[in-house]
Coordinates of C-alpha atoms in Angstrom, one line a residue:
Chain A
M1 CA 0.0 0.0 0.0
A2 CA 1.5 3.2 -1.2
F3 CA 2.2 6.3 0.9
F4 CA 1.0 9.6 -0.5
S5 CA 1.8 13.1 0.6
H6 CA -1.0 15.5 -0.2
L7 CA 0.2 18.9 -1.3
K8 CA -1.1 21.9 -3.1
I9 CA 0.5 24.0 -5.8
R10 CA 1.1 27.5 -4.3
F11 CA 1.1 31.0 -5.8
G12 CA 4.8 31.3 -5.4
D13 CA 5.5 27.9 -7.1
I14 CA 4.5 29.3 -10.5
D15 CA 7.1 30.6 -12.9
R16 CA 7.1 33.1 -15.7
A17 CA 5.6 30.6 -18.1
G18 CA 2.6 30.2 -15.8
I19 CA 3.3 26.6 -14.8
V20 CA 5.1 25.1 -11.8
Y21 CA 8.8 26.0 -11.8
Y22 CA 10.4 22.5 -12.1
P23 CA 12.9 22.9 -9.2
R24 CA 9.9 23.2 -6.9
F25 CA 9.1 19.5 -7.6
M26 CA 12.5 18.5 -6.2
H27 CA 11.4 20.4 -3.1
Y28 CA 8.1 18.6 -3.1
F29 CA 9.9 15.3 -3.4
H30 CA 11.9 16.1 -0.3
V31 CA 8.8 17.3 1.6
A32 CA 7.1 14.1 0.7
M33 CA 10.1 12.0 1.8
E34 CA 10.0 13.9 5.1
E35 CA 6.3 13.0 5.5
F36 CA 7.1 9.4 4.5
F37 CA 9.6 9.1 7.3
A38 CA 7.2 10.5 9.9
G39 CA 4.0 8.9 8.7
E40 CA 5.2 5.6 7.4
L41 CA 8.6 4.7 9.0
G42 CA 7.5 6.2 12.3
V43 CA 10.6 8.3 12.7
E44 CA 10.8 12.1 12.2
Y45 CA 13.4 12.9 9.5
H46 CA 14.9 15.6 11.7
T47 CA 15.6 13.1 14.5
V48 CA 17.5 11.0 11.8
I49 CA 19.8 14.0 11.4
D50 CA 19.8 15.4 14.9
T51 CA 19.6 12.4 17.1
H52 CA 20.9 9.5 15.0
R53 CA 23.5 11.8 13.3
I54 CA 22.8 10.3 9.9
G55 CA 22.4 12.3 6.7
L56 CA 21.0 11.2 3.4
P57 CA 22.3 13.6 0.7
T58 CA 21.0 13.0 -2.8
V59 CA 23.6 11.7 -5.3
H60 CA 21.5 11.0 -8.3
I61 CA 18.2 12.2 -9.6
E62 CA 16.2 11.2 -12.6
T63 CA 12.7 12.5 -13.4
D64 CA 10.2 12.6 -16.3
F65 CA 7.7 15.4 -16.4
S66 CA 4.9 14.5 -18.9
R67 CA 2.3 17.1 -18.1
P68 CA 2.5 20.4 -16.3
F69 CA 0.7 21.5 -13.1
S70 CA -1.0 24.8 -12.6
Y71 CA -1.6 27.1 -9.6
G72 CA -4.2 25.7 -7.2
D73 CA -3.8 22.0 -8.3
N74 CA -4.1 19.5 -5.5
I75 CA -1.3 17.0 -6.0
E76 CA -0.5 13.6 -4.5
V77 CA 3.1 12.6 -4.2
E78 CA 3.6 8.9 -3.9
V79 CA 6.8 7.9 -2.1
S80 CA 8.2 4.4 -2.3
V81 CA 11.5 2.6 -1.5
L82 CA 12.8 1.1 -4.7
K83 CA 16.1 -0.2 -3.5
V84 CA 18.2 -0.5 -0.4
G85 CA 21.9 -1.0 -0.9
R86 CA 24.7 -1.2 1.6
T87 CA 25.1 2.6 1.8
S88 CA 22.4 3.8 -0.6
I89 CA 18.7 4.1 -0.7
T90 CA 16.7 4.7 -3.8
F91 CA 13.3 6.5 -3.3
G92 CA 10.7 6.5 -6.0
Y93 CA 8.3 9.4 -6.6
R94 CA 5.2 9.7 -8.7
V95 CA 3.1 12.9 -8.8
F96 CA -0.6 12.7 -9.5
K97 CA -3.1 15.4 -10.0
K98 CA -5.8 14.6 -7.4
G99 CA -8.5 12.5 -9.0
E100 CA -6.3 11.3 -11.9
T101 CA -4.9 7.7 -12.2
E102 CA -2.0 8.4 -14.5
P103 CA 1.0 10.2 -12.8
R104 CA 2.2 13.4 -14.5
I105 CA 5.7 13.1 -13.0
V106 CA 7.7 9.9 -12.4
G107 CA 11.2 10.0 -10.8
H108 CA 13.6 8.5 -8.4
N109 CA 16.4 9.8 -6.2
V110 CA 19.4 7.9 -5.0
T111 CA 20.6 9.0 -1.6
V112 CA 23.7 7.9 0.2
C113 CA 24.0 7.3 4.0
I114 CA 26.6 9.5 5.7
D115 CA 27.8 10.1 9.2
M116 CA 26.7 13.7 10.0
D117 CA 29.9 14.3 12.0
S118 CA 32.5 13.1 9.6
F119 CA 30.4 13.5 6.4
E120 CA 31.8 10.1 5.4
K121 CA 29.8 7.4 3.7
Q122 CA 28.6 4.7 6.1
A123 CA 26.6 1.5 6.0
I124 CA 22.9 2.1 6.6
P125 CA 22.3 1.2 10.3
A126 CA 20.3 -1.9 11.0
W127 CA 17.3 -0.1 12.5
L128 CA 16.8 2.0 9.4
R129 CA 17.4 -0.8 7.0
Q130 CA 14.8 -2.8 8.7
L131 CA 12.2 0.0 8.5
L132 CA 13.0 0.5 4.8
E133 CA 12.9 -3.1 3.8
Q134 CA 9.5 -3.5 5.5
Q135 CA 8.3 -0.8 3.1
M136 CA 9.6 -2.7 0.1
S137 CA 8.0 -6.0 1.0
A138 CA 4.8 -4.1 1.8
V139 CA 4.5 -2.9 -1.8
Chain B
M1 CA 34.6 27.0 -26.0
A2 CA 32.3 26.5 -23.1
F3 CA 30.0 29.0 -21.5
F4 CA 30.2 29.4 -17.7
S5 CA 27.8 31.1 -15.3
H6 CA 29.6 32.3 -12.2
L7 CA 27.4 32.0 -9.1
K8 CA 27.9 31.9 -5.4
I9 CA 26.4 29.6 -2.8
R10 CA 24.2 31.8 -0.6
F11 CA 23.2 31.7 3.1
G12 CA 19.7 30.6 2.2
D13 CA 20.8 27.8 -0.1
I14 CA 22.0 25.7 2.8
D15 CA 19.8 23.0 4.3
R16 CA 19.5 21.5 7.7
A17 CA 22.4 19.1 7.0
G18 CA 24.7 22.1 6.4
I19 CA 25.2 21.6 2.6
V20 CA 23.4 23.0 -0.4
Y21 CA 19.7 21.9 -0.6
Y22 CA 19.8 19.8 -3.8
P23 CA 16.7 21.5 -5.4
R24 CA 18.7 24.7 -5.4
F25 CA 21.0 23.3 -8.1
M26 CA 18.0 22.9 -10.4
H27 CA 17.4 26.6 -9.8
Y28 CA 21.0 27.3 -10.6
F29 CA 20.8 25.2 -13.8
H30 CA 17.9 27.4 -14.9
V31 CA 19.7 30.6 -13.9
A32 CA 22.8 29.5 -15.9
M33 CA 20.6 28.6 -18.9
E34 CA 19.1 32.1 -18.7
E35 CA 22.6 33.6 -18.7
F36 CA 23.6 31.3 -21.6
F37 CA 20.7 32.6 -23.7
A38 CA 21.6 36.3 -23.0
G39 CA 25.4 35.9 -23.1
E40 CA 26.0 33.2 -25.7
L41 CA 22.9 33.0 -27.9
G42 CA 22.5 36.8 -27.8
V43 CA 18.8 36.6 -27.0
E44 CA 17.4 37.3 -23.5
Y45 CA 15.4 34.3 -22.3
H46 CA 12.4 36.5 -21.3
T47 CA 12.1 37.7 -24.9
V48 CA 11.9 34.1 -26.0
I49 CA 8.8 33.8 -23.9
D50 CA 7.3 37.2 -24.1
T51 CA 8.2 38.3 -27.7
H52 CA 8.6 35.0 -29.5
R53 CA 5.9 33.3 -27.4
I54 CA 8.0 30.1 -27.1
G55 CA 8.3 28.2 -23.9
L56 CA 10.8 25.5 -23.0
P57 CA 9.4 23.4 -20.2
T58 CA 11.6 20.7 -18.8
V59 CA 10.4 17.2 -19.5
H60 CA 13.4 15.1 -18.3
I61 CA 16.2 15.7 -15.8
E62 CA 19.1 13.5 -14.8
T63 CA 21.9 14.6 -12.6
D64 CA 24.8 13.1 -10.6
F65 CA 26.0 14.9 -7.4
S66 CA 29.4 13.5 -6.5
R67 CA 30.6 16.1 -3.9
P68 CA 28.6 18.6 -1.9
F69 CA 29.0 22.4 -1.9
S70 CA 29.2 24.6 1.2
Y71 CA 28.1 28.1 2.1
G72 CA 30.3 30.7 0.4
D73 CA 31.6 28.5 -2.3
N74 CA 32.1 30.2 -5.7
I75 CA 30.7 27.9 -8.4
E76 CA 31.0 27.8 -12.1
V77 CA 28.1 26.3 -14.0
E78 CA 29.0 25.2 -17.5
V79 CA 26.1 25.2 -19.9
S80 CA 26.2 23.3 -23.2
V81 CA 23.8 22.2 -25.9
L82 CA 24.0 18.4 -26.2
K83 CA 21.3 17.7 -28.7
V84 CA 18.7 19.5 -30.8
G85 CA 15.8 17.4 -32.0
R86 CA 12.8 18.5 -33.9
T87 CA 10.9 19.8 -30.9
S88 CA 13.4 19.1 -28.0
I89 CA 16.6 20.6 -26.8
T90 CA 19.0 18.8 -24.4
F91 CA 21.1 21.1 -22.2
G92 CA 24.2 19.8 -20.4
Y93 CA 25.3 21.2 -17.1
R94 CA 28.5 20.7 -15.1
V95 CA 29.1 22.5 -11.8
F96 CA 32.7 23.2 -10.7
K97 CA 33.9 24.6 -7.5
K98 CA 36.0 27.6 -8.6
G99 CA 39.6 26.6 -9.1
E100 CA 38.8 22.8 -9.4
T101 CA 39.1 20.9 -12.7
E102 CA 36.8 18.0 -11.9
P103 CA 33.0 18.9 -11.9
R104 CA 31.2 18.0 -8.7
I105 CA 27.8 17.9 -10.4
V106 CA 27.1 16.6 -13.9
G107 CA 23.6 16.6 -15.4
H108 CA 21.4 17.3 -18.4
N109 CA 17.9 18.5 -18.9
V110 CA 15.6 17.8 -21.9
T111 CA 13.3 20.7 -22.7
V112 CA 10.5 20.7 -25.2
C113 CA 9.5 23.6 -27.4
I114 CA 5.9 24.8 -26.9
D115 CA 3.7 27.5 -28.2
M116 CA 3.1 29.8 -25.2
D117 CA -0.4 30.6 -26.4
S118 CA -1.7 27.0 -27.0
F119 CA 0.8 25.2 -24.8
E120 CA 1.1 22.7 -27.7
K121 CA 4.4 21.2 -28.7
Q122 CA 5.9 22.8 -31.8
A123 CA 9.0 22.5 -34.0
I124 CA 11.9 24.6 -32.8
P125 CA 11.8 27.7 -35.0
A126 CA 14.6 28.1 -37.5
W127 CA 16.2 31.1 -35.8
L128 CA 16.5 29.3 -32.5
R129 CA 17.7 26.1 -34.1
Q130 CA 20.4 27.9 -35.9
L131 CA 21.7 29.6 -32.7
L132 CA 21.7 26.3 -30.9
E133 CA 23.4 24.4 -33.6
Q134 CA 26.2 26.9 -33.8
Q135 CA 26.8 26.2 -30.1
M136 CA 27.1 22.5 -30.8
S137 CA 29.6 22.9 -33.6
A138 CA 31.5 25.4 -31.5
V139 CA 32.2 22.7 -28.8
Chain C
M1 CA -12.8 33.0 15.8
A2 CA -9.4 33.0 14.3
F3 CA -8.3 31.1 11.2
F4 CA -5.1 29.1 11.4
S5 CA -3.0 27.5 8.7
H6 CA -1.2 24.4 10.0
L7 CA 2.3 24.1 8.5
K8 CA 5.5 22.4 9.3
I9 CA 9.1 23.6 9.1
R10 CA 10.8 21.7 6.3
F11 CA 14.4 20.6 5.8
G12 CA 14.9 23.1 3.0
D13 CA 13.6 26.0 5.1
I14 CA 16.6 26.0 7.3
D15 CA 19.5 28.4 6.7
R16 CA 23.3 28.2 7.4
A17 CA 22.7 29.4 11.0
G18 CA 20.5 26.3 11.6
I19 CA 17.2 28.2 12.0
V20 CA 14.4 29.1 9.5
Y21 CA 15.6 31.5 6.8
Y22 CA 13.4 34.5 7.5
P23 CA 12.3 35.0 3.9
R24 CA 10.5 31.7 4.2
F25 CA 8.1 33.2 6.7
M26 CA 7.0 35.6 4.0
H27 CA 6.2 32.6 1.8
Y28 CA 4.4 31.0 4.7
F29 CA 2.3 34.1 5.3
H30 CA 1.3 33.9 1.6
V31 CA 0.5 30.2 1.8
A32 CA -1.6 30.9 4.9
M33 CA -3.4 33.7 3.1
E34 CA -4.2 31.4 0.2
E35 CA -5.6 28.9 2.7
F36 CA -7.6 31.7 4.4
F37 CA -9.2 32.5 1.1
A38 CA -10.2 28.9 0.4
G39 CA -11.1 27.9 3.9
E40 CA -12.6 31.0 5.4
L41 CA -13.7 33.3 2.6
G42 CA -14.9 30.3 0.5
V43 CA -13.1 31.4 -2.6
E44 CA -9.9 29.9 -4.0
Y45 CA -7.2 32.5 -4.3
H46 CA -6.4 31.4 -7.8
T47 CA -10.0 32.1 -9.0
V48 CA -9.6 35.6 -7.6
I49 CA -6.7 36.1 -10.1
D50 CA -7.8 33.9 -12.9
T51 CA -11.6 34.3 -12.9
H52 CA -12.2 37.6 -11.2
R53 CA -9.0 39.1 -12.7
I54 CA -8.1 40.8 -9.4
G55 CA -4.5 40.8 -8.0
L56 CA -3.5 41.7 -4.5
P57 CA 0.2 42.7 -4.7
T58 CA 1.9 43.4 -1.4
V59 CA 2.9 47.1 -0.9
H60 CA 4.0 47.1 2.7
I61 CA 5.2 44.5 5.2
E62 CA 6.1 44.8 8.8
T63 CA 7.0 41.9 11.0
D64 CA 8.6 41.2 14.4
F65 CA 10.4 37.9 14.9
S66 CA 10.9 37.3 18.7
R67 CA 12.0 33.7 18.8
P68 CA 13.4 31.4 16.1
F69 CA 11.9 28.2 14.8
S70 CA 13.8 25.0 14.1
Y71 CA 13.5 22.1 11.6
G72 CA 10.5 19.9 12.3
D73 CA 8.5 22.5 14.3
N74 CA 4.8 22.4 13.7
I75 CA 3.6 25.9 13.3
E76 CA 0.2 27.6 13.3
V77 CA -0.1 30.7 11.2
E78 CA -3.1 32.8 12.3
V79 CA -4.5 35.0 9.5
S80 CA -6.8 37.9 10.2
V81 CA -8.2 40.9 8.3
L82 CA -7.1 44.0 10.1
K83 CA -8.4 46.7 7.8
V84 CA -10.3 47.1 4.6
G85 CA -9.8 50.4 2.8
R86 CA -11.1 51.5 -0.5
T87 CA -8.4 49.8 -2.5
S88 CA -6.2 48.2 0.2
I89 CA -6.5 45.2 2.5
T90 CA -4.3 44.8 5.6
F91 CA -3.8 41.1 6.7
G92 CA -2.5 40.3 10.1
Y93 CA -0.3 37.3 10.8
R94 CA 0.8 35.6 14.0
V95 CA 2.9 32.5 14.0
F96 CA 2.8 30.1 17.0
K97 CA 4.8 27.0 17.7
K98 CA 2.1 24.4 18.1
G99 CA 1.1 24.1 21.8
E100 CA 2.4 27.6 22.7
T101 CA 0.1 30.5 23.5
E102 CA 2.5 33.3 22.8
P103 CA 3.2 34.0 19.1
R104 CA 6.9 34.0 18.1
I105 CA 6.2 36.1 15.0
V106 CA 3.7 39.0 14.6
G107 CA 3.3 40.9 11.4
H108 CA 1.0 42.5 8.9
N109 CA 1.0 43.0 5.2
V110 CA -0.8 45.7 3.3
T111 CA -2.0 44.6 -0.2
V112 CA -3.6 46.7 -2.8
C113 CA -6.3 45.6 -5.2
I114 CA -5.4 45.8 -8.9
D115 CA -7.0 45.0 -12.2
M116 CA -5.0 42.0 -13.5
D117 CA -5.4 43.2 -17.1
S118 CA -4.3 46.8 -16.7
F119 CA -2.3 46.4 -13.5
E120 CA -4.0 49.6 -12.3
K121 CA -5.2 50.1 -8.8
Q122 CA -9.0 49.6 -8.4
A123 CA -11.6 49.7 -5.7
I124 CA -12.1 46.4 -3.9
P125 CA -15.2 44.8 -5.6
A126 CA -18.3 44.6 -3.4
W127 CA -18.4 40.8 -3.2
L128 CA -14.8 40.7 -1.9
R129 CA -15.4 43.6 0.5
Q130 CA -18.4 41.9 2.0
L131 CA -16.5 38.6 2.6
L132 CA -13.6 40.5 4.2
E133 CA -15.7 42.7 6.4
Q134 CA -17.6 39.7 7.7
Q135 CA -14.2 38.4 8.9
M136 CA -13.5 41.6 10.7
S137 CA -16.8 41.7 12.6
A138 CA -16.3 38.0 13.4
V139 CA -13.2 38.7 15.3
Chain D
M1 CA 29.3 56.3 -1.0
A2 CA 26.7 53.7 -1.3
F3 CA 27.2 50.0 -1.8
F4 CA 25.1 48.3 -4.5
S5 CA 24.5 44.7 -5.3
H6 CA 23.7 44.1 -8.9
L7 CA 21.2 41.3 -9.4
K8 CA 18.8 40.2 -12.0
I9 CA 15.2 39.1 -11.8
R10 CA 15.1 35.4 -12.7
F11 CA 12.5 33.2 -14.3
G12 CA 11.7 31.4 -11.1
D13 CA 11.3 34.6 -9.1
I14 CA 8.0 35.4 -10.9
D15 CA 4.7 34.4 -9.3
R16 CA 1.2 33.6 -10.7
A17 CA 0.4 37.3 -11.1
G18 CA 3.4 37.7 -13.4
I19 CA 5.5 39.9 -11.1
V20 CA 8.2 39.1 -8.6
Y21 CA 6.9 37.1 -5.6
Y22 CA 7.5 39.5 -2.8
P23 CA 9.3 37.0 -0.5
R24 CA 12.0 36.8 -3.1
F25 CA 13.0 40.4 -2.2
M26 CA 13.7 39.4 1.3
H27 CA 16.1 36.8 -0.2
Y28 CA 17.6 39.5 -2.4
F29 CA 18.1 41.7 0.7
H30 CA 20.0 38.9 2.3
V31 CA 22.1 38.2 -0.8
A32 CA 22.9 41.9 -1.0
M33 CA 23.9 42.0 2.7
E34 CA 26.2 39.0 2.1
E35 CA 27.8 40.9 -0.8
F36 CA 28.0 44.0 1.4
F37 CA 30.0 42.1 4.0
A38 CA 32.4 40.7 1.4
G39 CA 32.7 43.7 -0.8
E40 CA 32.4 46.6 1.6
L41 CA 33.3 45.3 5.1
G42 CA 36.0 43.0 3.8
V43 CA 34.8 40.0 5.7
E44 CA 32.9 37.1 4.1
Y45 CA 29.6 36.6 5.9
H46 CA 30.2 32.9 6.1
T47 CA 33.3 33.5 8.2
V48 CA 31.3 35.7 10.5
I49 CA 29.2 32.6 11.3
D50 CA 31.8 29.8 10.9
T51 CA 34.9 31.5 12.2
H52 CA 33.7 34.2 14.5
R53 CA 30.7 32.1 15.6
I54 CA 28.4 35.2 15.4
G55 CA 24.9 35.1 14.0
L56 CA 22.7 38.0 12.9
P57 CA 19.1 36.7 12.9
T58 CA 16.5 39.2 11.7
V59 CA 14.2 40.4 14.4
H60 CA 12.2 43.1 12.6
I61 CA 11.5 43.9 8.9
E62 CA 9.7 46.8 7.4
T63 CA 9.5 47.4 3.7
D64 CA 7.5 49.4 1.2
F65 CA 7.0 48.2 -2.4
S66 CA 5.9 51.0 -4.6
R67 CA 6.3 49.6 -8.1
P68 CA 6.6 45.9 -9.2
F69 CA 9.5 44.3 -11.0
S70 CA 9.2 42.0 -14.0
Y71 CA 11.2 39.1 -15.3
G72 CA 14.5 40.1 -16.8
D73 CA 14.8 43.4 -14.9
N74 CA 18.3 44.3 -13.8
I75 CA 18.1 45.6 -10.3
E76 CA 20.5 47.4 -8.0
V77 CA 20.1 46.7 -4.3
E78 CA 21.6 49.5 -2.2
V79 CA 22.8 48.3 1.3
S80 CA 23.5 50.8 4.1
V81 CA 24.0 50.6 7.8
L82 CA 21.4 52.8 9.4
K83 CA 22.1 52.1 13.1
V84 CA 24.4 50.2 15.3
G85 CA 23.1 49.5 18.9
R86 CA 24.8 47.5 21.6
T87 CA 23.5 44.2 20.3
S88 CA 21.5 45.2 17.2
I89 CA 22.3 46.4 13.7
T90 CA 19.8 48.0 11.4
F91 CA 20.5 47.6 7.7
G92 CA 18.8 49.8 5.1
Y93 CA 17.8 48.5 1.6
R94 CA 16.7 50.3 -1.5
V95 CA 16.0 48.6 -4.8
F96 CA 16.3 50.4 -8.0
K97 CA 15.5 49.3 -11.5
K98 CA 18.8 49.8 -13.3
G99 CA 18.9 53.2 -14.9
E100 CA 16.1 54.7 -12.6
T101 CA 16.8 57.2 -9.9
E102 CA 13.8 56.6 -7.7
P103 CA 13.8 53.3 -5.7
R104 CA 10.9 51.0 -6.2
I105 CA 11.4 49.3 -2.9
V106 CA 12.6 50.8 0.4
G107 CA 13.0 48.9 3.6
H108 CA 15.1 48.1 6.6
N109 CA 15.9 45.0 8.7
V110 CA 16.9 44.9 12.3
T111 CA 19.2 42.1 13.1
V112 CA 20.5 41.1 16.5
C113 CA 23.9 39.8 17.3
I114 CA 24.0 36.3 18.9
D115 CA 26.6 33.8 19.9
M116 CA 26.2 30.9 17.5
D117 CA 27.0 28.3 20.1
S118 CA 24.6 29.4 22.8
F119 CA 22.1 31.3 20.6
E120 CA 22.2 34.0 23.3
K121 CA 22.2 37.7 22.5
Q122 CA 25.6 39.3 22.8
A123 CA 27.2 42.7 22.4
I124 CA 28.5 43.3 18.9
P125 CA 32.2 42.6 19.0
A126 CA 34.5 45.6 18.7
W127 CA 36.0 44.6 15.3
L128 CA 32.6 44.3 13.8
R129 CA 31.3 47.5 15.4
Q130 CA 34.3 49.4 14.0
L131 CA 33.7 48.1 10.5
L132 CA 30.0 49.0 10.6
E133 CA 30.5 52.4 12.1
Q134 CA 33.0 53.3 9.4
Q135 CA 30.2 52.6 6.9
M136 CA 27.9 55.0 8.7
S137 CA 30.3 57.9 8.8
A138 CA 31.1 57.1 5.2
V139 CA 27.5 57.9 4.1

């Protein structure tokens, strides 16, 4: 069962061409991932950083935008865990206009697990791996 | 000969992990593209939209981030034209920390040419195609 | 009875000093105003612009920030209508950390009513004035 | 002699109403202040935070916007030091469209000096006070 973050296209998200400025979707992907951690994994993303001292910087992004969004659109950002490596996690994102069944945006981000104190890559800790793998089998 | 946009990482570009929030680079890619139009193609990007009534929404992005940037870093964003199709243009981006020879970020964006009035896909007009193709042969 | 917009401080809202980048609160004020239009006035803000062809650009802002907010904070942005002039509307904003009774941020924005086609100042139309004045008497 | 930061209105700065989204000017004020530190005070703002461990969070803003800016406008943001208190600094900002003599935006921000480790208010250190006061007498 998929996790969805329910967002709304805001006045300031629109660019000179009258549609959503595409970098805003990278922000929405991140917001949706934050909500996924809190709502689905049961751990607030800020505690991952502040308490567990783990960071997940993005090292690769790849996204297709097939149809634009307009001001006022209600959107649903689906977040999924596509792959869990030794040090990397791949999150999948699909953005739907509310009420539609075909996503208008499909992408994935590869993030790598680092130690927030040394900024060195590190193996994903067991507790986080377990939470993420449960999501994968749950799909 | 490559075109470079000289930018600087700002206070507000930094995220909770102390490095540049990755969506900001998508903004910087766009800023660099705007400077590329003005400085290299000789046409201000806003006249492309406002006068020529042509839009170039992004339909595909793909970027690798190999090393992070910090607050205060001077960056150089190289913009190139990788491919010109009938209706699409692929822009390449490489981001260097000033003084370094290896890019820390490498990506490309595919944009599609649309009529700003109908929002329908259209063939790239001859004047724009010519400007873009000159860039390719110049590489 | 006051209207509140319930928002959450996001990863990308934080600046190099580890607190919310203050321009983000101006964005949150606007988001809260958009929610106020939809949830309290019963008219989506984008229809004000797109259908009624009325714009409300901000001409004056004034805000006090007494305590900072951190990543992950749940915030409540109270929106009120402080004054309705012939062509101007003054919106009041107070930002609370969820669970607190003292606002950490208090401000107001003066916006002026313009015709979206001519960009000329115009009297606030009767239907909008009525909606806004009901909010004032409701306080 | 005034300090000016030369900026350009970007594609992504524009909002649904076709003019600059007003929170963006608060970002531009900050960018201009960063350039003022580097170019006029001779100290990079990031070293203020990282090396001197001093922060300058904004506690009060007040700005008038008399005429809007459009995509592609070249702007000049004048930065001045209006007042230096024991713990607070008031920066003045005026935004001109390049070539115009009347500012379209006039504002000031009060910032307070804090210790970045304790986040407690502290007296402005002598070295910074001296740099700032030289700016005032220079006006």
